[in-house]
mmCIF file of N, CA, C and O in Angstrom:
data_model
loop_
_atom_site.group_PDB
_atom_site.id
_atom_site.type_symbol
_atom_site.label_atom_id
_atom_site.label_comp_id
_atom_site.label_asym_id
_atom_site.label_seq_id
_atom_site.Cartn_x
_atom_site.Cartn_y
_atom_site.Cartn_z
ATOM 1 N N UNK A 1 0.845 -1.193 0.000
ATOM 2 C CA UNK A 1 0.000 0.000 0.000
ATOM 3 C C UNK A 1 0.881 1.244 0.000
ATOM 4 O O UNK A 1 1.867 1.436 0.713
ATOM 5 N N UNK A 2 0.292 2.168 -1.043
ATOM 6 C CA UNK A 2 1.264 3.513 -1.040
ATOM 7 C C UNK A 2 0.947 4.376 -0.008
ATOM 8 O O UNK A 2 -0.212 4.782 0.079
ATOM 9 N N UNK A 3 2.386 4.970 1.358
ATOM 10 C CA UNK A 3 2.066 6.003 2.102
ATOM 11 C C UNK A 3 1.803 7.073 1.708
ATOM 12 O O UNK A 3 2.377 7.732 0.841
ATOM 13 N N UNK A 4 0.622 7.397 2.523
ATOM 14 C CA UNK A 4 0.146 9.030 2.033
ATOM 15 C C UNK A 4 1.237 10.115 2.788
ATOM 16 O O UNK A 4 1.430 9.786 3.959
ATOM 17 N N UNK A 5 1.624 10.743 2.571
ATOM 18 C CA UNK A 5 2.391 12.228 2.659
ATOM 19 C C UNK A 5 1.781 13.215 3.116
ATOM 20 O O UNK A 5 0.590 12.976 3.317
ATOM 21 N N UNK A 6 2.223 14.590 3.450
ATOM 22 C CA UNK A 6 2.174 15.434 3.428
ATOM 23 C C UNK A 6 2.820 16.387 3.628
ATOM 24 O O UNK A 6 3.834 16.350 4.325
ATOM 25 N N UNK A 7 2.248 17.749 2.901
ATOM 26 C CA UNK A 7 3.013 18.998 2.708
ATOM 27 C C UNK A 7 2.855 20.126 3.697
ATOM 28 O O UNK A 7 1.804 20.578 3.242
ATOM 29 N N UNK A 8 3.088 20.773 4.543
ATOM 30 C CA UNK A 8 2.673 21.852 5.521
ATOM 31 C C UNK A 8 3.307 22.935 4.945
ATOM 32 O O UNK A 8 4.336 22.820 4.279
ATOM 33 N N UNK A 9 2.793 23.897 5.148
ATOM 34 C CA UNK A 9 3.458 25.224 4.611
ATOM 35 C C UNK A 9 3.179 26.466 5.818
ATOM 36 O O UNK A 9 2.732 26.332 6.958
ATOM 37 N N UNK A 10 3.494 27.344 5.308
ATOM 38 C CA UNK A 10 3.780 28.976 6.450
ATOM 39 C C UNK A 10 2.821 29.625 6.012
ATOM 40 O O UNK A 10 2.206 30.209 6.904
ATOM 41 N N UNK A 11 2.272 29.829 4.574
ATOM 42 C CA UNK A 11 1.239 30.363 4.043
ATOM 43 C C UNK A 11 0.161 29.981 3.325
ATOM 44 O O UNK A 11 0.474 29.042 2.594
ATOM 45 N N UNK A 12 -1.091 30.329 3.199
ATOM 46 C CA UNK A 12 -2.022 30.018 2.739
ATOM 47 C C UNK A 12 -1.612 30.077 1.568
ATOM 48 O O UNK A 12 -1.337 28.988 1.064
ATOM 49 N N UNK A 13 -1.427 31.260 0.755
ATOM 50 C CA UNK A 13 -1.020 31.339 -0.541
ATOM 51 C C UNK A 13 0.269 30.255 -0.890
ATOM 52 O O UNK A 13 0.385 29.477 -1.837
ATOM 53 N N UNK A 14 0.822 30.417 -0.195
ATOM 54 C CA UNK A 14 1.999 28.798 -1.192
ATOM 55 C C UNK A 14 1.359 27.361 -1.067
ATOM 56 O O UNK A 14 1.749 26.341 -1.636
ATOM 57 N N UNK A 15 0.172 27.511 -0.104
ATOM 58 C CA UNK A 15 -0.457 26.038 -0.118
ATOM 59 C C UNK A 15 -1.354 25.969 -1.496
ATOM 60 O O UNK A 15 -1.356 25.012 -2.271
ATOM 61 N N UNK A 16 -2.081 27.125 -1.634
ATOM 62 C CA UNK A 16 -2.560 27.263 -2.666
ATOM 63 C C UNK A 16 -2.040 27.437 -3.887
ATOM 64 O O UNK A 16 -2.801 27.028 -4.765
ATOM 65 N N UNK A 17 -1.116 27.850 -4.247
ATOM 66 C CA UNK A 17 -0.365 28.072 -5.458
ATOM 67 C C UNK A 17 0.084 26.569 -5.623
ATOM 68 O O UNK A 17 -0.104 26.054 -6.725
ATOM 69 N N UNK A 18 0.703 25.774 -4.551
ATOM 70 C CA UNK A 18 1.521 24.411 -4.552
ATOM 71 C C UNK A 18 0.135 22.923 -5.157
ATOM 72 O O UNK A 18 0.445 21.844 -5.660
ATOM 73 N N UNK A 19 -1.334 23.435 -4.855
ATOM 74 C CA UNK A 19 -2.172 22.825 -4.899
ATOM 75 C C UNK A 19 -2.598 23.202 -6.807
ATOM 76 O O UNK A 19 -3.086 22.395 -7.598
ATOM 77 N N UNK A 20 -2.266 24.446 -7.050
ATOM 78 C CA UNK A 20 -2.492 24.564 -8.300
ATOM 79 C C UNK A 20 -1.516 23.553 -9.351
ATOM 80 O O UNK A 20 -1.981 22.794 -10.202
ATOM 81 N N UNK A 21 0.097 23.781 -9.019
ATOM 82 C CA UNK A 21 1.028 23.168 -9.859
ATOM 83 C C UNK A 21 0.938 21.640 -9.973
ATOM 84 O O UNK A 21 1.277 21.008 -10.973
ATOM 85 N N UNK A 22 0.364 21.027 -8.654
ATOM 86 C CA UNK A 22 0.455 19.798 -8.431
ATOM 87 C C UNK A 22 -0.708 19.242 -9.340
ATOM 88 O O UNK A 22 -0.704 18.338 -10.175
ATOM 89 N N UNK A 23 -1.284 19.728 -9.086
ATOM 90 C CA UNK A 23 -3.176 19.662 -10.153
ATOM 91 C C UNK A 23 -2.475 19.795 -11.685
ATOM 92 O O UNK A 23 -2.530 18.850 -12.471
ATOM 93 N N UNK A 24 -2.062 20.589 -11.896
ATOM 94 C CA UNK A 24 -1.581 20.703 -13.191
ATOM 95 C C UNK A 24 -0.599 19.738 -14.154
ATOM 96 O O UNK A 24 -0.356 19.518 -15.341
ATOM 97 N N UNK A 25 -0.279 19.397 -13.054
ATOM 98 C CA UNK A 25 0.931 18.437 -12.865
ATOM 99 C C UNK A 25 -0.217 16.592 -13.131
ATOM 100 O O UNK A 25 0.045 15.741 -13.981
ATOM 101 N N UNK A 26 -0.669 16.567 -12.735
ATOM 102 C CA UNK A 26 -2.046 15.506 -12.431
ATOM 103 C C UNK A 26 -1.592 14.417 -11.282
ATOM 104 O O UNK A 26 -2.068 13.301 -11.072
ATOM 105 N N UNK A 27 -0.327 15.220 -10.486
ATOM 106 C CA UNK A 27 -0.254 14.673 -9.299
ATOM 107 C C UNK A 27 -1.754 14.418 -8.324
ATOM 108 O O UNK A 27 -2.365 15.443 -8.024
ATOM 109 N N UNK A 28 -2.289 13.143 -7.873
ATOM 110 C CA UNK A 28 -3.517 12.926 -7.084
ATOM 111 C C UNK A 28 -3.003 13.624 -5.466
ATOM 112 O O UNK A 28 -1.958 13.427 -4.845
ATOM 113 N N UNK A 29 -3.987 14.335 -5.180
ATOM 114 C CA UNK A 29 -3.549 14.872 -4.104
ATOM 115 C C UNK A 29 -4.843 15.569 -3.535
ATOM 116 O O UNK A 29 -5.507 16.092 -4.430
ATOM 117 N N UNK A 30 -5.340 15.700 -2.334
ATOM 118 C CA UNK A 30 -5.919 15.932 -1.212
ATOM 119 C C UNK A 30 -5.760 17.350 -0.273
ATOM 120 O O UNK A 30 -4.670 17.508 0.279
ATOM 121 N N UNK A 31 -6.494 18.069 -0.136
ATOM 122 C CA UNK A 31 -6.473 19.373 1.005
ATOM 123 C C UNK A 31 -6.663 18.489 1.537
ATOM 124 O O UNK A 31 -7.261 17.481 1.160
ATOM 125 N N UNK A 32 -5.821 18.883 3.244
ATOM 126 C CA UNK A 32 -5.785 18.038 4.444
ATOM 127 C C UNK A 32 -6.037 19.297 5.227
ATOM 128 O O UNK A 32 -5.812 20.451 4.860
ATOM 129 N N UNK A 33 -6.533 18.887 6.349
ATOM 130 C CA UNK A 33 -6.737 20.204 7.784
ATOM 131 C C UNK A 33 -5.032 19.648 8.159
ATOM 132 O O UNK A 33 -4.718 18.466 8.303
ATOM 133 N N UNK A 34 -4.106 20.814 8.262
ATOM 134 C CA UNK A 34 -2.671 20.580 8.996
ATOM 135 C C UNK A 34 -3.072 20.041 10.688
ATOM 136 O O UNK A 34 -3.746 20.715 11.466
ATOM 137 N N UNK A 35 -2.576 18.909 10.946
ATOM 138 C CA UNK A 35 -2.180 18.030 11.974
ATOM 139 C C UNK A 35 -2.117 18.840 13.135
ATOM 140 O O UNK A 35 -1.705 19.907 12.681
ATOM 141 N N UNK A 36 -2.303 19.017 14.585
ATOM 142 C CA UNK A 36 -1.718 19.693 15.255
ATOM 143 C C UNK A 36 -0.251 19.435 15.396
ATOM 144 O O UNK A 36 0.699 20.178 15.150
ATOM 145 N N UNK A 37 -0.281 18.434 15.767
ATOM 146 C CA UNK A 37 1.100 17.968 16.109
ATOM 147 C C UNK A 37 2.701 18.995 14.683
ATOM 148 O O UNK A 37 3.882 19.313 14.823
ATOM 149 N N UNK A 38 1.978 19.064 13.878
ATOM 150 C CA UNK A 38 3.080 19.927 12.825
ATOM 151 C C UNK A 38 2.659 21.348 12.748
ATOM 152 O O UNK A 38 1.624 21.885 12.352
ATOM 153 N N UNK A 39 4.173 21.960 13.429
ATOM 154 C CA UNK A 39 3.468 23.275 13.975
ATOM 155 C C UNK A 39 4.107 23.993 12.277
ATOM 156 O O UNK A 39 5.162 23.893 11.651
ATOM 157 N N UNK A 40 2.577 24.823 12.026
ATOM 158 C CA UNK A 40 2.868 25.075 10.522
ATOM 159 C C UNK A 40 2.126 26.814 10.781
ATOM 160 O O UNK A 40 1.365 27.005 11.729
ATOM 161 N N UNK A 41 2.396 27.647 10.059
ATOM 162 C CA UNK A 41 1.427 28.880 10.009
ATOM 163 C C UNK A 41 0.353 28.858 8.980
ATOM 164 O O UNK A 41 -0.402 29.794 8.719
ATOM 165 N N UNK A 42 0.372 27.690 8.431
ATOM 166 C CA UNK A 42 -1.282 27.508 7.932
ATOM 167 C C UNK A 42 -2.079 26.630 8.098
ATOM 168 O O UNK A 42 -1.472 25.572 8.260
ATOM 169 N N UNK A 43 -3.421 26.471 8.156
ATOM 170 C CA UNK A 43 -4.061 25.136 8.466
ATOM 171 C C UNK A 43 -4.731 24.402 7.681
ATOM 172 O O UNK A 43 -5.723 23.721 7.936
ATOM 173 N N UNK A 44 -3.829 24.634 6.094
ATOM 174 C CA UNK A 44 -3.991 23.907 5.233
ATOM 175 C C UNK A 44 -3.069 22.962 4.547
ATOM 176 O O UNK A 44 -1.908 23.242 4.247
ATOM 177 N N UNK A 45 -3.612 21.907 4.334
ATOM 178 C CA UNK A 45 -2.014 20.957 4.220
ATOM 179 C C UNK A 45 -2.355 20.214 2.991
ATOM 180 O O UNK A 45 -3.541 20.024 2.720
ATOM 181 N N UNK A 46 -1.330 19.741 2.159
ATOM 182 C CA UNK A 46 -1.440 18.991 0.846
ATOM 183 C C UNK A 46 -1.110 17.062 1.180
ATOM 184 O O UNK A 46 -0.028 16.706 1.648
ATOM 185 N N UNK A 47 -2.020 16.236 0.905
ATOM 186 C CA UNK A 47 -1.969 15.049 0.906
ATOM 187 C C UNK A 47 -1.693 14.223 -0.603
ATOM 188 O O UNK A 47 -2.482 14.389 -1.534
ATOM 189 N N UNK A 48 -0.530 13.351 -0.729
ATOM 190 C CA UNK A 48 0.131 12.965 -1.715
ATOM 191 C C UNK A 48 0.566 11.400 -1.344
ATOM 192 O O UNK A 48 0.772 11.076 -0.174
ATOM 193 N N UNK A 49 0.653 10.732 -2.128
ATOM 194 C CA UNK A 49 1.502 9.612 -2.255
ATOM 195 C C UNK A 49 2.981 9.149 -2.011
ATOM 196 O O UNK A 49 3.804 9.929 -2.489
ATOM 197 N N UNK A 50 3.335 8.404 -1.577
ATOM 198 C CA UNK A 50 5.005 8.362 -1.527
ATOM 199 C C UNK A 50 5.232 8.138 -3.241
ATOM 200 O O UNK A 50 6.119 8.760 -3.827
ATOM 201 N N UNK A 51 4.300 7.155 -3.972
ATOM 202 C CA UNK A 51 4.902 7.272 -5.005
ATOM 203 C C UNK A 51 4.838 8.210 -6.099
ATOM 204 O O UNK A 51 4.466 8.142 -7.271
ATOM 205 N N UNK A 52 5.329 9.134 -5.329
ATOM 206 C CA UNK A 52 4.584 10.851 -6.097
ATOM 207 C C UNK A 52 5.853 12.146 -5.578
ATOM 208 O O UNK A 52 6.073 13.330 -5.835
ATOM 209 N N UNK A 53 6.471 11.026 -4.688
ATOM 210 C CA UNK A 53 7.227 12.086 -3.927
ATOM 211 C C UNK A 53 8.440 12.590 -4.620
ATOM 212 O O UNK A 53 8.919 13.566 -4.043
ATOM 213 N N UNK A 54 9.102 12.205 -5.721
ATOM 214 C CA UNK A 54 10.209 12.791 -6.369
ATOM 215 C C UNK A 54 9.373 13.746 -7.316
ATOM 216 O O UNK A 54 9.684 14.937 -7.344
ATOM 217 N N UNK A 55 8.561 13.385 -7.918
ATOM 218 C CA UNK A 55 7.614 14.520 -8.977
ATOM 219 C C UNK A 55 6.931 15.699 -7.683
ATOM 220 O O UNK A 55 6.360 16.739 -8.011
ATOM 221 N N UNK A 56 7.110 15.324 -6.400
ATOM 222 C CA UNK A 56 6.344 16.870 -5.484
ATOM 223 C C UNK A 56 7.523 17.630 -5.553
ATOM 224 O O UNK A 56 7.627 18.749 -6.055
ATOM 225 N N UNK A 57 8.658 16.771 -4.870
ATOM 226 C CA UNK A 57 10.313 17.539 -4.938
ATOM 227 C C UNK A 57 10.091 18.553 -6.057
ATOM 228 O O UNK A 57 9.853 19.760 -6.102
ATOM 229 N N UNK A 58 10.239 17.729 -6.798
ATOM 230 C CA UNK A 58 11.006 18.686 -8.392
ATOM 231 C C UNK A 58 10.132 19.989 -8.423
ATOM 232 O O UNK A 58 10.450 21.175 -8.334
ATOM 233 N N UNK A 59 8.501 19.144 -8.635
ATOM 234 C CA UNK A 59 8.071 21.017 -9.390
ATOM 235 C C UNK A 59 7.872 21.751 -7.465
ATOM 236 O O UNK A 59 7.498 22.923 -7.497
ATOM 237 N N UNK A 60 8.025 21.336 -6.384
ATOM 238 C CA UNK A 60 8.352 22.531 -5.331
ATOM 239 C C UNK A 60 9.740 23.529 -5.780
ATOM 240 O O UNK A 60 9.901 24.712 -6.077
ATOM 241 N N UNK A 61 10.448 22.541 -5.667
ATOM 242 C CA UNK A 61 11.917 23.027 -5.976
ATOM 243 C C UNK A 61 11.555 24.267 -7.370
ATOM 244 O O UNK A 61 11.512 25.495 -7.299
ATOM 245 N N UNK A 62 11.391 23.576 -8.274
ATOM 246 C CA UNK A 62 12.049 24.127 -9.605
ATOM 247 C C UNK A 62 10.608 25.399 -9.340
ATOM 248 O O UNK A 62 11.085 26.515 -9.550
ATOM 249 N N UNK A 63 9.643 25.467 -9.099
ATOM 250 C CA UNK A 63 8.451 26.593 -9.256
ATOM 251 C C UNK A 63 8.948 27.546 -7.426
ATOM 252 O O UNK A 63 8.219 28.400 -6.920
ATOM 253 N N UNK A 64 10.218 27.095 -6.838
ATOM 254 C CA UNK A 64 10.373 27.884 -5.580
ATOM 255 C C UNK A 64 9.108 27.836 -4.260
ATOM 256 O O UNK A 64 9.006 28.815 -3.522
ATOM 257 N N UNK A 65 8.481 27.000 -4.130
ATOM 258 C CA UNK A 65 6.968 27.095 -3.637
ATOM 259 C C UNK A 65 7.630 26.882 -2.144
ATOM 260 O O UNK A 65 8.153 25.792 -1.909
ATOM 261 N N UNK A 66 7.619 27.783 -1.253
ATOM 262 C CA UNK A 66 7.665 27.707 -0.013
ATOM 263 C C UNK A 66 6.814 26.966 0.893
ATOM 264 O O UNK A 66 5.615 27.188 1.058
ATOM 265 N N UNK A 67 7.786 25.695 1.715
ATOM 266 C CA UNK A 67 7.080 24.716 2.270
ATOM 267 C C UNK A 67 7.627 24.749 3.285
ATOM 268 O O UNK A 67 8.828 25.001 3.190
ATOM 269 N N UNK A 68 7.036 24.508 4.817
ATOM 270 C CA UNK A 68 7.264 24.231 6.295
ATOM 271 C C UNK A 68 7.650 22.642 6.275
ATOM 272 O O UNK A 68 7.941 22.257 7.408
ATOM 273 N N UNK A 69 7.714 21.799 5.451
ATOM 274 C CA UNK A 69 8.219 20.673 5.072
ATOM 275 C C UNK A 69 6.912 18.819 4.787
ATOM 276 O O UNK A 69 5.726 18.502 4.877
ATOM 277 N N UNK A 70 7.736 18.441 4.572
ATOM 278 C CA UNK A 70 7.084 17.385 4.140
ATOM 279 C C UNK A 70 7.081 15.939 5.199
ATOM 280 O O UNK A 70 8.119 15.331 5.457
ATOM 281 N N UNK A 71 6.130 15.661 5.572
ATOM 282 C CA UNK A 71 5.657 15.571 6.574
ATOM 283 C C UNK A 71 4.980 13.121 6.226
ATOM 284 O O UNK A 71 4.178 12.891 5.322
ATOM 285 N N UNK A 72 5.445 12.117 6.959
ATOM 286 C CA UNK A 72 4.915 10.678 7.077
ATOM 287 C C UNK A 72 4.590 10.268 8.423
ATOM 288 O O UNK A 72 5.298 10.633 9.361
ATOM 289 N N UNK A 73 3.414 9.424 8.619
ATOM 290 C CA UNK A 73 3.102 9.062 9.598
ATOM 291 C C UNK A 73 4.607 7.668 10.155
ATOM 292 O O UNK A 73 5.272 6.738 9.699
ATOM 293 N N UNK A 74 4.378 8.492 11.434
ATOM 294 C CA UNK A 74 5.207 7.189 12.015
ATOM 295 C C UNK A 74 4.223 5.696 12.671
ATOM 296 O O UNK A 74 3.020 5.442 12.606
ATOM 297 N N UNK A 75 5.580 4.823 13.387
ATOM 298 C CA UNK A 75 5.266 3.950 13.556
ATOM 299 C C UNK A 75 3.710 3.925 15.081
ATOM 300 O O UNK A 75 3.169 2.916 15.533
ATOM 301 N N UNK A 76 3.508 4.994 15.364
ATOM 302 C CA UNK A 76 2.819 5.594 16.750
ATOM 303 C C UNK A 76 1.375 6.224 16.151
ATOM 304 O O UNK A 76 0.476 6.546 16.929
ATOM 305 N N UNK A 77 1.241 6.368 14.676
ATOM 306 C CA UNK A 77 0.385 7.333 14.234
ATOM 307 C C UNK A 77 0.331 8.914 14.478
ATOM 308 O O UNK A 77 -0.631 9.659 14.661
ATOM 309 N N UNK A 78 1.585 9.140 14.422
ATOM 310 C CA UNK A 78 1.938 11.160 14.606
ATOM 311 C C UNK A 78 2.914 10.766 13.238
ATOM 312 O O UNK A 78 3.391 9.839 12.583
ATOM 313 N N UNK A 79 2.780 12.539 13.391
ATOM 314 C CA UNK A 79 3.803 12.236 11.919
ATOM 315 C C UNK A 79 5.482 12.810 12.359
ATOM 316 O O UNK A 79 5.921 13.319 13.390
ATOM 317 N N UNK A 80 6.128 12.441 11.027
ATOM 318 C CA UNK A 80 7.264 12.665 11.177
ATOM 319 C C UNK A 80 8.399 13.373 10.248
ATOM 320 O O UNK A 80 8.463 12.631 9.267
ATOM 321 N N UNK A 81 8.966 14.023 10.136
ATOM 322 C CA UNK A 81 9.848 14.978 9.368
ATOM 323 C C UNK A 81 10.335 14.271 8.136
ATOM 324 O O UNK A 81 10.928 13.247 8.475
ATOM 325 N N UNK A 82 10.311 14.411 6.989
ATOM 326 C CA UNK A 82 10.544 13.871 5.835
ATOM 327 C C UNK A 82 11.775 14.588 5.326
ATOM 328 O O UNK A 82 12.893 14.097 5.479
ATOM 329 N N UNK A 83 11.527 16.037 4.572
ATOM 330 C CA UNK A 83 12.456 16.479 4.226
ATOM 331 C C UNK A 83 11.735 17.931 4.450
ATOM 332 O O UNK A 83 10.531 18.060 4.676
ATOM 333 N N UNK A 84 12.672 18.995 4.350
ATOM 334 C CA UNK A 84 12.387 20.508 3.952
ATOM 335 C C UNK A 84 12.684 21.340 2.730
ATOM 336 O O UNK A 84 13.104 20.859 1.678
ATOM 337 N N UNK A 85 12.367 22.987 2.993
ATOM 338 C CA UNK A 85 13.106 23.851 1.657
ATOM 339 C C UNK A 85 14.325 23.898 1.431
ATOM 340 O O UNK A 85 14.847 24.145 0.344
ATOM 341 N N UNK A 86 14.971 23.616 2.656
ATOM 342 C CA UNK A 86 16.472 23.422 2.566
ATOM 343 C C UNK A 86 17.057 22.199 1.612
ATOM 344 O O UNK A 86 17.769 22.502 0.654
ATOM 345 N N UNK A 87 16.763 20.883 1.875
ATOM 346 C CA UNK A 87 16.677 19.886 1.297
ATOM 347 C C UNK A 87 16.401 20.154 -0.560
ATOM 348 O O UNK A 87 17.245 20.019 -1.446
ATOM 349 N N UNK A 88 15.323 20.455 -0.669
ATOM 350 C CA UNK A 88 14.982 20.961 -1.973
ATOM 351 C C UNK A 88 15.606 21.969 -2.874
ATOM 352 O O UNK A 88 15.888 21.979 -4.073
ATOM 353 N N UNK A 89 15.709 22.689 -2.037
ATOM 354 C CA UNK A 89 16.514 23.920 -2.937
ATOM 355 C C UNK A 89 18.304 22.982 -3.385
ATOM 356 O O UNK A 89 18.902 22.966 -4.461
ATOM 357 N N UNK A 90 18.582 22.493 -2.379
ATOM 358 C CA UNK A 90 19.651 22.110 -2.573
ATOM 359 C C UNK A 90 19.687 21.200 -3.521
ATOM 360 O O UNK A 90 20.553 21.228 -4.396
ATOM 361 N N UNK A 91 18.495 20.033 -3.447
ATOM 362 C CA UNK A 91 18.564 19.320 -4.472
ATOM 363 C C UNK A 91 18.301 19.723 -6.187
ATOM 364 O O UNK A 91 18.371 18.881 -7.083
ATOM 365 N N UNK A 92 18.101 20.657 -6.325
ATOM 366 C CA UNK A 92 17.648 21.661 -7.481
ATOM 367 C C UNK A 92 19.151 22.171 -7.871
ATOM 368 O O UNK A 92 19.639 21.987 -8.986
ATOM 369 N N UNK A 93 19.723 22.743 -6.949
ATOM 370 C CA UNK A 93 21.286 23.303 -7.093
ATOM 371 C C UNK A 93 22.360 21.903 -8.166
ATOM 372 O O UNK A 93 23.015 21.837 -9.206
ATOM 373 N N UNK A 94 22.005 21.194 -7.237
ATOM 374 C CA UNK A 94 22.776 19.533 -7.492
ATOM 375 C C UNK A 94 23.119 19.779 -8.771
ATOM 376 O O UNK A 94 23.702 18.917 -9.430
#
């Protein structure tokens, strides 16, 4: 079974802009209410596939879309730190 993901962000607008590219993209993906447990400044969150997760990388990275990071459930059912903008940008640099 493919893990579902998610994206948290700082702003409404990059959740929304990130929800446009991904759509465009025909990445399958989900508005989520953001988790408490992931302290984010918006309370909108993007739900994705693991097998989706190098095609979220790229067009975050390459379209600059500011993300509070990317976010898998652990073994407890909370989630857990995947990767960030740091991560991304860098991998874009590569």
């Amino acid at each position: 079974m493919d893990q579902e993901l998610l994206i948290a962000f700082d702003s409404t607008q990059q959740a929304l802009r990130a929800e446009m590219l991904l759509e465009y993209a025909e990445v399958e993906i989900d508005i989520f209410p953001t988790p408490k447990e992931i302290t984010a400044g918006c309370a909108m969150s993007i739900q994705f596939y693991r097998s989706a997760l190098a095609e979220v990388r790229t067009i975050i990275a390459e379209q600059n879309v500011e993300i509070r990071g990317i976010f898998g459930k652990d073994e407890k059912g909370g989630y857990q730190w995947i990767d960030g903008q740091e991560e991304l940008n860098e991998n874009l640099d590569a």
